[in-house]
Tab-separated table of C-alpha atoms in Angstrom:
chain	number	residue	atom	x	y	z
H	1	MET	CA	48.422	7.910	-69.030
H	2	LYS	CA	47.471	4.491	-67.633
H	3	PHE	CA	49.626	2.318	-65.501
H	4	ASP	CA	49.176	-1.447	-65.318
H	5	VAL	CA	50.299	-1.855	-61.748
H	6	GLU	CA	49.007	-3.137	-58.544
H	7	ILE	CA	51.053	-0.997	-56.157
H	8	VAL	CA	52.257	2.630	-56.222
H	9	TYR	CA	54.476	4.104	-53.608
H	10	ASP	CA	56.431	7.298	-52.878
H	11	ALA	CA	59.922	6.485	-53.989
H	12	THR	CA	61.516	9.952	-53.109
H	13	PHE	CA	63.907	8.739	-50.488
H	14	ALA	CA	64.318	5.141	-51.974
H	15	ILE	CA	66.805	6.185	-54.733
H	16	ASN	CA	70.349	7.447	-54.889
H	17	GLN	CA	71.997	7.784	-51.379
H	18	HIS	CA	69.514	6.172	-49.094
H	19	ARG	CA	69.570	4.567	-45.617
H	20	GLY	CA	66.787	3.977	-43.043
H	21	MET	CA	63.338	4.682	-44.524
H	22	GLY	CA	64.592	4.439	-48.073
H	23	LYS	CA	66.022	0.934	-47.582
H	24	TYR	CA	62.867	-0.189	-45.680
H	25	ILE	CA	60.467	0.750	-48.541
H	26	ASN	CA	62.845	-0.837	-51.147
H	27	ASN	CA	62.919	-4.039	-49.243
H	28	PHE	CA	59.123	-4.000	-48.561
H	29	VAL	CA	58.204	-3.278	-52.194
H	30	GLY	CA	60.813	-5.927	-53.230
H	31	VAL	CA	58.934	-8.601	-51.288
H	32	LEU	CA	55.582	-7.520	-52.753
H	33	LYS	CA	57.091	-7.766	-56.304
H	34	ASN	CA	59.508	-10.680	-56.031
H	35	ASN	CA	57.782	-12.922	-53.571
H	36	ILE	CA	54.176	-12.139	-54.165
H	37	GLY	CA	54.284	-11.314	-57.748
H	38	LEU	CA	52.726	-7.786	-57.723
H	39	ARG	CA	53.529	-4.981	-60.200
H	40	ALA	CA	54.727	-1.832	-58.543
H	41	LEU	CA	55.490	1.815	-59.683
H	42	GLY	CA	57.597	4.252	-57.673
H	43	LEU	CA	56.416	7.845	-57.760
H	44	LEU	CA	58.824	10.772	-57.948
H	45	ARG	CA	58.851	14.537	-58.311
H	46	THR	CA	59.268	16.305	-61.653
H	47	GLY	CA	63.039	16.570	-62.346
H	48	THR	CA	64.077	13.392	-60.603
H	49	LYS	CA	66.176	11.381	-63.061
H	50	VAL	CA	66.015	7.587	-62.809
H	51	ASP	CA	66.850	5.333	-65.720
H	52	SER	CA	63.982	2.783	-65.174
H	53	ASN	CA	60.440	2.299	-66.299
H	54	GLU	CA	59.639	1.219	-62.706
H	55	TYR	CA	59.397	4.912	-61.771
H	56	HIS	CA	57.178	7.781	-62.921
H	57	SER	CA	58.064	11.532	-62.368
H	58	PHE	CA	55.364	14.224	-62.343
H	59	GLY	CA	53.876	17.144	-60.494
H	60	PHE	CA	55.613	19.674	-58.414
H	61	SER	CA	59.375	19.668	-57.721
H	62	ILE	CA	59.159	20.748	-54.106
H	63	TYR	CA	58.528	17.748	-51.974
H	64	ILE	CA	55.862	19.126	-49.604
H	65	LEU	CA	53.805	20.536	-52.472
H	66	TRP	CA	54.321	17.255	-54.398
H	67	GLU	CA	53.117	15.032	-51.563
H	68	GLN	CA	50.177	17.227	-50.642
H	69	PHE	CA	48.854	18.007	-54.154
H	70	SER	CA	50.649	15.939	-56.844
H	71	MET	CA	50.252	12.691	-55.138
H	72	TYR	CA	46.638	13.422	-54.047
H	73	PHE	CA	45.393	14.102	-57.693
H	74	PHE	CA	47.478	11.227	-59.055
H	75	THR	CA	46.311	8.502	-56.551
H	76	LYS	CA	42.631	9.836	-57.048
H	77	ARG	CA	42.755	8.366	-60.577
H	78	ILE	CA	44.025	4.874	-59.715
H	79	GLU	CA	42.595	1.819	-57.955
H	80	SER	CA	45.989	0.373	-56.806
H	81	MET	CA	47.293	-0.024	-53.340
H	82	VAL	CA	49.040	3.155	-52.433
H	83	ILE	CA	51.972	3.179	-49.868
H	84	TYR	CA	53.054	6.270	-47.943
H	85	PRO	CA	56.425	5.150	-46.530
H	86	TYR	CA	57.856	8.101	-44.754
H	87	ASN	CA	55.397	8.903	-41.857
H	88	THR	CA	53.291	11.333	-43.786
H	89	SER	CA	50.753	11.651	-46.668
H	90	THR	CA	48.445	14.213	-48.292
H	91	ILE	CA	46.014	15.688	-45.761
H	92	PHE	CA	43.318	15.665	-48.414
H	93	LEU	CA	43.366	11.817	-48.478
H	94	ARG	CA	40.037	10.055	-48.179
H	95	LYS	CA	39.755	6.967	-45.954
H	96	SER	CA	40.300	3.872	-48.030
H	97	SER	CA	41.179	0.305	-47.506
H	98	LYS	CA	43.777	0.498	-50.317
H	99	ASN	CA	46.054	3.000	-48.500
H	100	VAL	CA	49.029	1.917	-46.337
H	101	LEU	CA	50.953	4.195	-44.036
H	102	ILE	CA	54.349	3.375	-42.681
H	103	ILE	CA	55.319	5.254	-39.556
H	104	HIS	CA	58.923	4.611	-38.332
H	105	ASP	CA	58.805	6.683	-35.165
H	106	LEU	CA	57.233	9.700	-33.519
H	107	ILE	CA	60.483	11.459	-32.624
H	108	TYR	CA	59.408	14.603	-34.498
H	109	PHE	CA	56.860	15.316	-31.762
H	110	ASN	CA	59.876	15.941	-29.431
H	111	ASN	CA	61.313	19.355	-29.273
H	112	SER	CA	64.861	18.371	-30.076
H	113	LYS	CA	67.465	21.073	-30.221
H	114	ASP	CA	70.354	21.359	-32.676
H	115	ARG	CA	68.320	20.377	-35.712
H	116	SER	CA	69.483	21.760	-39.026
H	117	LEU	CA	66.981	23.992	-40.809
H	118	ARG	CA	65.867	21.223	-43.070
H	119	GLN	CA	65.284	18.868	-40.056
H	120	LYS	CA	63.299	21.636	-38.307
H	121	VAL	CA	61.058	22.179	-41.274
H	122	GLY	CA	60.550	18.394	-41.584
H	123	ALA	CA	59.680	18.016	-37.979
H	124	VAL	CA	57.119	20.821	-38.103
H	125	TYR	CA	55.665	19.365	-41.228
H	126	ARG	CA	55.266	15.930	-39.760
H	127	ARG	CA	53.751	17.489	-36.423
H	128	PHE	CA	51.148	19.172	-38.676
H	129	VAL	CA	50.341	16.311	-40.996
H	130	VAL	CA	50.349	13.078	-38.911
H	131	PRO	CA	47.480	13.971	-36.494
H	132	ARG	CA	45.383	14.948	-39.530
H	133	ILE	CA	45.994	11.760	-41.594
H	134	ILE	CA	46.454	8.866	-39.185
H	135	ASN	CA	42.831	8.005	-38.645
H	136	LYS	CA	42.265	7.897	-42.429
H	137	PHE	CA	44.323	4.637	-42.679
H	138	GLU	CA	43.072	1.114	-42.018
H	139	HIS	CA	46.495	-0.199	-42.541
H	140	ILE	CA	49.464	1.259	-40.548
H	141	ILE	CA	52.867	-0.485	-40.314
H	142	THR	CA	55.615	0.352	-37.884
H	143	VAL	CA	59.000	-1.071	-37.016
H	144	SER	CA	58.880	-2.021	-33.372
H	145	GLU	CA	56.510	-2.744	-30.450
H	146	TYR	CA	57.848	0.331	-28.759
H	147	SER	CA	56.745	2.535	-31.739
H	148	LYS	CA	53.368	0.716	-31.916
H	149	GLN	CA	52.673	1.569	-28.220
H	150	GLN	CA	53.722	5.243	-28.780
H	151	LEU	CA	51.136	5.339	-31.723
H	152	LEU	CA	48.374	3.857	-29.469
H	153	ASN	CA	49.263	6.121	-26.621
H	154	ARG	CA	49.133	9.309	-28.749
H	155	PHE	CA	46.362	8.564	-31.108
H	156	ASP	CA	42.886	6.970	-30.997
H	157	LEU	CA	43.813	3.864	-32.858
H	158	ASP	CA	42.527	0.241	-33.077
H	159	LYS	CA	45.478	-1.795	-32.020
H	160	ASN	CA	44.691	-4.440	-34.689
H	161	MET	CA	45.269	-1.865	-37.360
H	162	VAL	CA	48.779	-1.161	-36.482
H	163	ASN	CA	51.141	-4.000	-37.596
H	164	VAL	CA	54.833	-4.361	-36.560
H	165	ILE	CA	57.172	-5.372	-39.336
H	166	PRO	CA	60.718	-4.727	-38.055
H	167	ASN	CA	63.706	-3.437	-40.096
H	168	SER	CA	65.895	-6.137	-41.539
H	169	ILE	CA	69.477	-6.909	-42.540
H	170	GLY	CA	71.081	-9.395	-44.883
H	171	PHE	CA	72.641	-12.003	-42.559
H	172	ASN	CA	73.959	-15.520	-42.931
H	173	LYS	CA	75.698	-17.445	-40.305
H	174	SER	CA	78.478	-18.264	-42.934
H	175	ASP	CA	79.317	-14.545	-42.922
H	176	ILE	CA	80.577	-14.664	-39.379
H	177	ILE	CA	83.786	-16.046	-40.288
H	178	LEU	CA	84.486	-12.897	-42.419
H	179	ASN	CA	84.455	-10.638	-39.340
H	180	PRO	CA	87.722	-9.916	-37.528
H	181	LYS	CA	88.028	-11.364	-34.072
H	182	TYR	CA	87.766	-8.923	-31.218
H	183	TYR	CA	91.440	-8.827	-30.550
H	184	GLU	CA	92.094	-8.090	-34.208
H	185	ARG	CA	90.016	-4.901	-34.382
H	186	GLY	CA	91.221	-1.327	-34.413
H	187	ASN	CA	91.407	0.792	-31.325
H	188	TYR	CA	88.525	3.039	-32.216
H	189	ILE	CA	84.930	3.566	-31.069
H	190	LEU	CA	82.313	3.988	-33.798
H	191	HIS	CA	79.313	6.200	-33.620
H	192	ILE	CA	76.673	7.006	-36.120
H	193	GLY	CA	74.691	9.933	-34.849
H	194	GLY	CA	73.243	13.268	-35.916
H	195	GLU	CA	72.583	16.894	-35.112
H	196	PRO	CA	69.218	16.574	-33.165
H	197	SER	CA	69.588	16.564	-29.435
H	198	TYR	CA	67.667	13.166	-29.040
H	199	LYS	CA	70.694	11.490	-30.786
H	200	ASN	CA	72.734	12.623	-27.636
H	201	SER	CA	75.916	12.371	-29.664
H	202	LYS	CA	77.689	15.072	-27.590
H	203	SER	CA	77.544	12.772	-24.580
H	204	LEU	CA	80.078	10.513	-26.200
H	205	LEU	CA	82.551	13.428	-26.269
H	206	TYR	CA	82.078	14.093	-22.584
H	207	ALA	CA	82.249	10.384	-21.778
H	208	PHE	CA	85.389	9.861	-23.780
H	209	SER	CA	87.042	12.678	-21.863
H	210	LYS	CA	86.242	10.872	-18.613
H	211	LEU	CA	88.068	7.643	-19.726
H	212	PRO	CA	91.274	6.702	-17.883
H	213	ASP	CA	94.358	8.106	-19.538
H	214	HIS	CA	95.794	4.717	-20.636
H	215	ILE	CA	92.590	4.157	-22.663
H	216	LYS	CA	92.370	7.762	-24.108
H	217	GLU	CA	96.023	7.498	-25.228
H	218	ILE	CA	95.405	4.599	-27.561
H	219	TYR	CA	91.670	4.888	-28.540
H	220	LYS	CA	89.971	7.182	-30.932
H	221	VAL	CA	86.286	7.972	-31.701
H	222	LYS	CA	85.091	7.934	-35.332
H	223	MET	CA	81.756	9.835	-35.638
H	224	ILE	CA	79.419	9.868	-38.625
H	225	GLY	CA	76.394	11.989	-39.139
H	226	ILE	CA	77.302	15.560	-38.070
H	227	ARG	CA	76.886	17.267	-41.413
H	228	ASP	CA	75.594	20.685	-40.546
H	229	ASN	CA	78.633	22.947	-40.535
H	230	LYS	CA	77.346	25.046	-37.641
H	231	VAL	CA	76.745	22.016	-35.470
H	232	LEU	CA	80.043	20.417	-36.545
H	233	HIS	CA	81.782	23.650	-35.278
H	234	GLN	CA	80.083	23.254	-31.924
H	235	TYR	CA	81.277	19.621	-31.638
H	236	LYS	CA	84.831	20.528	-32.567
H	237	LYS	CA	84.765	23.288	-29.981
H	238	ILE	CA	83.565	20.809	-27.240
H	239	ALA	CA	86.297	18.472	-28.289
H	240	SER	CA	88.863	21.218	-28.067
H	241	ASP	CA	87.583	22.318	-24.626
H	242	LEU	CA	87.909	18.823	-23.404
H	243	ALA	CA	91.421	18.500	-24.847
H	244	ILE	CA	90.484	15.392	-26.956
H	245	THR	CA	90.600	17.046	-30.446
H	246	GLU	CA	93.277	14.571	-31.667
H	247	ALA	CA	91.171	11.661	-30.629
H	248	ILE	CA	87.978	12.588	-32.332
H	249	GLU	CA	87.529	12.002	-36.048
H	250	PHE	CA	84.409	13.492	-37.681
H	251	LEU	CA	83.891	11.553	-40.898
H	252	PRO	CA	82.010	12.854	-44.015
H	253	TYR	CA	79.252	10.864	-45.831
H	254	GLN	CA	80.224	7.206	-45.975
H	255	SER	CA	78.928	4.684	-48.486
H	256	ASP	CA	77.338	1.426	-47.330
H	257	GLU	CA	80.662	-0.391	-48.020
H	258	GLN	CA	82.626	2.084	-45.994
H	259	ILE	CA	80.332	1.901	-43.087
H	260	ASN	CA	80.371	-1.933	-43.177
H	261	ASP	CA	84.265	-1.779	-43.057
H	262	LEU	CA	84.051	0.662	-40.136
H	263	TYR	CA	81.701	-1.703	-38.254
H	264	LYS	CA	84.025	-4.754	-39.008
H	265	ASN	CA	87.134	-3.103	-37.595
H	266	ALA	CA	85.653	-1.080	-34.688
H	267	LYS	CA	86.375	-2.141	-31.075
H	268	MET	CA	82.833	-1.179	-30.141
H	269	PHE	CA	79.782	0.764	-31.455
H	270	ILE	CA	78.133	3.314	-29.138
H	271	PHE	CA	74.508	4.229	-29.471
H	272	PRO	CA	73.552	6.894	-26.910
H	273	SER	CA	70.183	8.110	-28.197
H	274	PHE	CA	67.428	9.040	-25.893
H	275	ASP	CA	64.755	7.868	-28.368
H	276	GLU	CA	64.612	5.753	-31.565
H	277	GLY	CA	61.927	3.934	-33.504
H	278	PHE	CA	64.035	0.880	-34.115
H	279	GLY	CA	67.744	1.726	-34.253
H	280	ILE	CA	69.216	0.098	-37.318
H	281	PRO	CA	72.828	0.415	-36.083
H	282	ILE	CA	71.875	-2.146	-33.378
H	283	ILE	CA	71.447	-4.910	-35.974
H	284	GLU	CA	74.248	-3.614	-38.197
H	285	SER	CA	76.667	-3.941	-35.112
H	286	PHE	CA	75.474	-7.447	-34.447
H	287	LYS	CA	75.865	-8.540	-38.053
H	288	PHE	CA	79.594	-7.448	-38.103
H	289	GLY	CA	80.456	-8.835	-34.744
H	290	CYS	CA	80.943	-5.316	-33.305
H	291	PRO	CA	80.299	-4.941	-29.599
H	292	LEU	CA	77.265	-2.718	-28.980
H	293	LEU	CA	76.880	-0.296	-26.144
H	294	CYS	CA	73.605	1.467	-26.042
H	295	SER	CA	71.038	3.318	-23.967
H	296	HIS	CA	68.706	1.399	-21.762
H	297	SER	CA	65.722	3.364	-23.108
H	298	SER	CA	63.083	3.466	-25.820
H	299	CYS	CA	63.293	0.570	-28.282
H	300	PHE	CA	66.730	-0.606	-27.451
H	301	PRO	CA	66.052	-3.427	-24.932
H	302	GLU	CA	63.377	-4.797	-27.341
H	303	ILE	CA	65.655	-4.874	-30.358
H	304	ALA	CA	69.068	-5.620	-28.758
H	305	GLY	CA	67.895	-8.067	-26.009
H	306	ASN	CA	70.721	-9.324	-23.814
H	307	ALA	CA	73.342	-8.856	-26.559
H	308	ALA	CA	74.198	-5.256	-25.789
H	309	ARG	CA	76.030	-3.551	-22.826
H	310	TYR	CA	73.548	-0.926	-21.553
H	311	PHE	CA	74.036	2.399	-19.886
H	312	ASP	CA	72.136	5.397	-18.722
H	313	PRO	CA	72.132	7.957	-21.616
H	314	ASN	CA	71.714	10.870	-19.103
H	315	ASP	CA	74.858	9.907	-17.309
H	316	GLU	CA	78.324	10.461	-18.984
H	317	ASN	CA	79.884	8.429	-16.238
H	318	SER	CA	77.684	5.517	-17.027
H	319	ILE	CA	78.709	5.657	-20.739
H	320	ALA	CA	82.449	5.892	-19.789
H	321	SER	CA	82.133	2.956	-17.421
H	322	ALA	CA	80.555	0.776	-20.164
H	323	ILE	CA	83.427	1.602	-22.388
H	324	VAL	CA	85.952	0.549	-19.810
H	325	LEU	CA	84.178	-2.644	-19.124
H	326	THR	CA	83.955	-3.494	-22.723
H	327	ILE	CA	87.748	-3.032	-23.168
H	328	GLU	CA	88.819	-4.715	-19.910
H	329	ASP	CA	86.387	-7.552	-19.694
H	330	GLU	CA	87.133	-9.257	-22.898
H	331	GLU	CA	85.416	-12.577	-21.968
H	332	GLU	CA	82.081	-10.811	-21.442
H	333	THR	CA	82.487	-8.694	-24.518
H	334	ILE	CA	83.073	-11.749	-26.653
H	335	SER	CA	80.081	-13.433	-25.102
H	336	LYS	CA	77.987	-10.364	-26.115
H	337	ILE	CA	79.229	-10.618	-29.633
H	338	GLU	CA	78.039	-14.237	-29.861
H	339	LEU	CA	74.608	-13.269	-28.433
H	340	GLY	CA	74.456	-10.545	-31.023
H	341	TYR	CA	74.791	-13.123	-33.892
H	342	LYS	CA	71.878	-14.975	-32.376
H	343	GLN	CA	69.845	-11.775	-31.892
H	344	VAL	CA	70.235	-10.489	-35.470
H	345	GLU	CA	68.720	-13.720	-36.871
H	346	LYS	CA	65.324	-12.311	-35.644
H	347	TYR	CA	65.851	-9.448	-38.147
H	348	SER	CA	67.203	-11.295	-41.176
H	349	SER	CA	66.027	-10.634	-44.665
H	350	ASP	CA	64.270	-13.990	-44.561
H	351	MET	CA	62.258	-13.064	-41.503
H	352	PHE	CA	61.405	-9.773	-43.277
H	353	VAL	CA	60.032	-11.585	-46.337
H	354	GLU	CA	57.844	-13.782	-44.170
H	355	ASN	CA	56.596	-10.832	-42.143
H	356	VAL	CA	55.583	-8.944	-45.179
H	357	LYS	CA	53.988	-11.959	-46.855
H	358	SER	CA	51.971	-12.701	-43.703
H	359	TRP	CA	50.796	-9.096	-43.491
H	360	TYR	CA	49.773	-8.992	-47.131
H	361	ASN	CA	47.918	-12.356	-46.940
H	362	LYS	CA	46.062	-11.228	-43.916
H	363	ASN	CA	44.994	-7.843	-45.204
H	364	PHE	CA	44.921	-7.876	-48.979
H	365	LYS	CA	44.833	-11.476	-50.386
H	366	VAL	CA	41.427	-12.323	-51.781
């Protein structure tokens, strides 16, 4: 079977319920198709059902086998640009100027605890694959200067081969009036976290327990991302031991629309991670006028600038103090919201389009 396309890419995590890496590759390929005019084909495992001729399913149904073998034999037969968008590729890959690797972060090299079995397997797989493939690529894209520096520190790479194209979000200044004012927002703290220890989600529970009683009595925490039942039980036990069970709501999977509503109505968003490659919730908070409290570590100062209220992620008292200041110093909080609207413009969809076009014209346009 022949495919009249100029780009093929792994579309595994770019369909159905996708965030993060899936959105990034969809946006990236969208620019190549809609703004540059290239023809693209998304590659999927056998059994993946998508009602579109823009995708092709083939090979193994198990992802690791599919990436390592099915993708390898498929791409050997084509001359198109091949994009590997999820940190890894087949280890049998031969060095070629047509291949593009997107690395979002190197967090999987950390020995994070509390990962689900699926996350543990994924981390081991990436730790094995990435060192064996990274020097086979002439084109590497990452999402922040922080992540680029991590790549250069860990691997023997030419810095000119690593390009930074940050994540993006749809934002128009006219949308600001659709966001509730700070005083109109609900008395809850929003957090999107996860099971791995680097997400540091547990610290929010301990920090909340240290808040003054008059705040704990009227505020709640809405937490998204704790999906593993064993880990969720641990979190509920911590909340029970701290006597804050009634104040903590663990939300199941939320659609994009539901998450947007949560941002719009939250009194603040707390992002206590020790490490992130970019931190998409930063720009989501800014877009919806939700005050951002985050760690003063990893990529956060680069992405959030002076629009966030920072804390020490290793210190629960520091997190608690940031919460109290956000509530009690409304003037400063509203000032941060306004700075957030300015900061998010750097990561607008229009900026993303220009970044991708510039990268393509520099590296591939004849």
